[in-house]
Short mmCIF file of C-alpha atoms in Angstrom, two decimals:
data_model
loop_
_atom_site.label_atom_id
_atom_site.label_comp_id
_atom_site.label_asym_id
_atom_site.label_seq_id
_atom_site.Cartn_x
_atom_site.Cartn_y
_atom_site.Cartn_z
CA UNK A 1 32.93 -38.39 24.18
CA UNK A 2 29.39 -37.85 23.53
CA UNK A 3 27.95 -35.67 20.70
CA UNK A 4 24.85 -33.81 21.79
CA UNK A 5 22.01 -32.56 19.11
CA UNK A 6 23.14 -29.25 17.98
CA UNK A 7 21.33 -26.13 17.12
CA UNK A 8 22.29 -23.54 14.62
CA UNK A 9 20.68 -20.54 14.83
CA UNK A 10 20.54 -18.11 11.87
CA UNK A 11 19.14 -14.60 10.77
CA UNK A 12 18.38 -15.47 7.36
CA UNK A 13 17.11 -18.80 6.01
CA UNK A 14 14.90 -19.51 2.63
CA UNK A 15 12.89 -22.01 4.73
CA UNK A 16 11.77 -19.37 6.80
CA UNK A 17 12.64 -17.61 9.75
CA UNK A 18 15.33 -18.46 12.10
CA UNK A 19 13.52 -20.25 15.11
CA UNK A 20 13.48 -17.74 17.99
CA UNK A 21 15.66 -17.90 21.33
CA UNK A 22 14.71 -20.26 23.85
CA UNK A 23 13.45 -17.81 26.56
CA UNK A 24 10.98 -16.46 23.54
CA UNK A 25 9.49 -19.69 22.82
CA UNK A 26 8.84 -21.07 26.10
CA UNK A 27 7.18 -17.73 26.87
CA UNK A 28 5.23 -17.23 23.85
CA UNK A 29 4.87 -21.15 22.53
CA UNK A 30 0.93 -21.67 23.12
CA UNK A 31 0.28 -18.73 20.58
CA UNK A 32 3.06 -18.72 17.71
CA UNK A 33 1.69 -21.87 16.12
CA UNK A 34 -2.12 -20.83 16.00
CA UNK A 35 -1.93 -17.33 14.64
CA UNK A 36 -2.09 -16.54 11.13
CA UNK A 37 0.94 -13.99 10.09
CA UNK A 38 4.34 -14.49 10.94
CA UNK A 39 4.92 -10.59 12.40
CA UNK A 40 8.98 -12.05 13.43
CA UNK A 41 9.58 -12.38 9.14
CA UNK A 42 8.82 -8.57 8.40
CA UNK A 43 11.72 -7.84 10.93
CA UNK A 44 13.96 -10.40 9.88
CA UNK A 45 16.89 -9.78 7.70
CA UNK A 46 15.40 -12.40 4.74
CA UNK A 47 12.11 -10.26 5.26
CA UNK A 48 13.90 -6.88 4.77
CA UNK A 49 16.16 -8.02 2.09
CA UNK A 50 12.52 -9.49 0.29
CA UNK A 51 11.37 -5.72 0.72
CA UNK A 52 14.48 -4.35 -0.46
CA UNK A 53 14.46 -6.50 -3.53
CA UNK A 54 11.13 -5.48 -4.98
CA UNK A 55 11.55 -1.52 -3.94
CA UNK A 56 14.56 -1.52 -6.02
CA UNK A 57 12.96 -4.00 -8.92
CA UNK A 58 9.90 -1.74 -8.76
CA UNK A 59 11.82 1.53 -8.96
CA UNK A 60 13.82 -0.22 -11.88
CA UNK A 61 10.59 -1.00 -13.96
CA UNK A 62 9.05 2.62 -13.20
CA UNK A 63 11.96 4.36 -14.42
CA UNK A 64 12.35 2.52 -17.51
CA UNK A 65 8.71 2.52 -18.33
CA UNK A 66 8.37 6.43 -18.04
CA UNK A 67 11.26 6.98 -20.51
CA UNK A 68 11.61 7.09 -24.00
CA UNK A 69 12.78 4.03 -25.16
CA UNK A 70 15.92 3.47 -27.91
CA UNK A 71 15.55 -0.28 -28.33
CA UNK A 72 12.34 -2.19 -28.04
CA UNK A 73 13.52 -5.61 -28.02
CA UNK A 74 16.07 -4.57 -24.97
CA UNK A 75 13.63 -2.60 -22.83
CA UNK A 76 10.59 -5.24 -22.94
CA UNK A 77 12.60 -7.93 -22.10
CA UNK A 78 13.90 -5.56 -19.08
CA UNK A 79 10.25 -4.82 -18.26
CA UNK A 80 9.45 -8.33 -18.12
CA UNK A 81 12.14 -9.84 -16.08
CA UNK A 82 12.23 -6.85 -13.65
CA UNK A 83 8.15 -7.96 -13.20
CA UNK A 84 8.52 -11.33 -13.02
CA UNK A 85 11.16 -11.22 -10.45
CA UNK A 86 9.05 -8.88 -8.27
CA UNK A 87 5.89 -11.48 -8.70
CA UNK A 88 7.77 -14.07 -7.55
CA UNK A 89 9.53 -12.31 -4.61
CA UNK A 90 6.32 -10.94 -3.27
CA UNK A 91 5.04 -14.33 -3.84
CA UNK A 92 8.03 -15.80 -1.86
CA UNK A 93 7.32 -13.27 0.74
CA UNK A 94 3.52 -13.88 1.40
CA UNK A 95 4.45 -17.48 1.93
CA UNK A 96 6.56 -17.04 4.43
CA UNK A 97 4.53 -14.44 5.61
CA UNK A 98 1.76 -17.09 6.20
CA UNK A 99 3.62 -20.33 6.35
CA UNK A 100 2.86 -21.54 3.37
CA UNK A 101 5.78 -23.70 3.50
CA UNK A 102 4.51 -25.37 6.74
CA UNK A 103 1.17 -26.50 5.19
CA UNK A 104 2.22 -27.44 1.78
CA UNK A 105 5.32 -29.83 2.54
CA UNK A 106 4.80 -32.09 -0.71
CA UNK A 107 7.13 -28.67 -1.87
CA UNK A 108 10.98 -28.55 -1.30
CA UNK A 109 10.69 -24.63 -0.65
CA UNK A 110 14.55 -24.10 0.39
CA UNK A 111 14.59 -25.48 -3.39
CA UNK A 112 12.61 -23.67 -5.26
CA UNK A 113 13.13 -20.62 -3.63
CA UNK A 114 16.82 -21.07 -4.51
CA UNK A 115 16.43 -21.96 -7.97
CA UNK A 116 13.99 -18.79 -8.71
CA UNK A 117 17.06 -16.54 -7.36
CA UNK A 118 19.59 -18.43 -9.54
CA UNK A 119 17.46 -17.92 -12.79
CA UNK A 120 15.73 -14.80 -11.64
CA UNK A 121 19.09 -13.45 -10.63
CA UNK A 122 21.25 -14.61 -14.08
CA UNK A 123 18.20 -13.01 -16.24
CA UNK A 124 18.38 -9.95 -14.53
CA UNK A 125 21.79 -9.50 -14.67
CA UNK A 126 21.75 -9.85 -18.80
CA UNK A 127 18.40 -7.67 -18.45
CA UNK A 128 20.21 -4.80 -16.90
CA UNK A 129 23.68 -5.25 -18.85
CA UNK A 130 21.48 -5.11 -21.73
CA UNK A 131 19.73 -1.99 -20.69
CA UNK A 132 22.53 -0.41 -19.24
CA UNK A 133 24.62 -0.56 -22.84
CA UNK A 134 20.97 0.59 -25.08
CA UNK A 135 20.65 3.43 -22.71
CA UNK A 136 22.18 6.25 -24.70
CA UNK A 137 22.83 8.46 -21.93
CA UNK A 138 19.18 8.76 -21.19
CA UNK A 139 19.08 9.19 -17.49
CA UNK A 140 15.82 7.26 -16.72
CA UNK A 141 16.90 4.57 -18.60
CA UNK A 142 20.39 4.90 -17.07
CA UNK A 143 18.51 5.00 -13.54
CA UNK A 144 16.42 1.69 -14.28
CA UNK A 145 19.45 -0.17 -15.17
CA UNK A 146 20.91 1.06 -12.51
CA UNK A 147 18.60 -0.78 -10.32
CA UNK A 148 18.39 -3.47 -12.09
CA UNK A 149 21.88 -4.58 -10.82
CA UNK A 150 21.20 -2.90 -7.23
CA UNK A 151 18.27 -5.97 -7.46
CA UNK A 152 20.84 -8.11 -8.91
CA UNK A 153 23.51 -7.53 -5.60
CA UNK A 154 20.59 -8.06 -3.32
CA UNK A 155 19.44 -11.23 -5.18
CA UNK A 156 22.93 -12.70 -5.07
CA UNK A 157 22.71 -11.72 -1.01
CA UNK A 158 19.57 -13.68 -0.94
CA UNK A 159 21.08 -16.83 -2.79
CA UNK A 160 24.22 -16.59 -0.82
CA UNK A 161 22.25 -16.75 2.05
CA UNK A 162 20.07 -19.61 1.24
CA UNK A 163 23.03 -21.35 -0.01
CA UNK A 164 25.32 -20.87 2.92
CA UNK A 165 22.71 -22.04 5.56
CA UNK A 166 21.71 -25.04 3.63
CA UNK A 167 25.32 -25.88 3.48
CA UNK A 168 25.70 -25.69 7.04
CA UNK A 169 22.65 -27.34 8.06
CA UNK A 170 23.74 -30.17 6.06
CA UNK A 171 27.35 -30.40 7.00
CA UNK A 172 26.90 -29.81 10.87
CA UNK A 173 23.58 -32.82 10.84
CA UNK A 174 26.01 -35.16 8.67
CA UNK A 175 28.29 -35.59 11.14
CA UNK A 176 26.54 -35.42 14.43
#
């Protein structure tokens, strides 16, 4: 019984996007390497969930920086996770955008992508419990906490995600 190199192909992956069918690279291999933007990562589900992520972070901010504000302390802190989130994300995005991660490859990306969702993700989560409980019925407020967790389900998506294919990349090239 002979075990044959296997292949997994996925949708979503924090090392970038999933490599493309076989018919699509033998058709369009002499090209995909030498261009500079990675137009396949805007339509992939990592790339729309990226997108996703900072509309809803950005929305979160907005809303909670136009209102009046109950508790300083609680709302800056929202303020700066909900931006420092979004400057990673979109940082996290360009890179794959560009493939970054195929030039610089002294960086563990997979890694540190997932370890910026699992702190970025835990600090908005107390960011937006924190908000949600200051807000006093105030509906911006109430609306920027609102998607503050909307950000935090999406994050948790993207860290699942990351996880979950790492897992099985590992498992599957273990034992074959």
């Amino acid at each position: 019984m002979s075990h044959g190199a296997r292949v997994i192909h996925t949708g979503v992956s924090s090392g970038g996007p999933a490599a493309p069918p076989p018919v699509t690279v033998a058709s369009s291999s002499a090209g995909s390497d030498g261009e500079l933007m990675d137009g396949g990562y805007f339509r992939s589900c990592a790339g729309m969930l990226k997108v996703a992520q900072m509309i809803s972070l950005l929305i979160g901010f907005i809303s909670v920086n136009n209102s009046p504000w109950t508790d300083y302390s609680a709302y800056s802190f929202f303020q700066i996770v909900t931006m420092c989130d979004l400057v990673m994300i979109l940082f996290f995005y360009i890179m794959h955008i560009f493939r970054v991660y195929r030039k610089l490859t002294c960086v563990s990306w997979p890694l540190a992508e997932f370890l910026h969702y699992l702190i970025g993700t835990i600090l908005l989560l107390i960011g937006s419990i924190v908000a949600a409980a200051k807000s006093y019925n105030i509906t911006g407020l109430v609306a920027g906490a609102t998607f503050g967790f909307l950000a935090t389900i999406l994050c948790v998506i993207s860290m699942w995600s990351s996880y979950k294919v790492s897992c099985i990349t590992q498992s599957t090239s273990k034992y074959h």
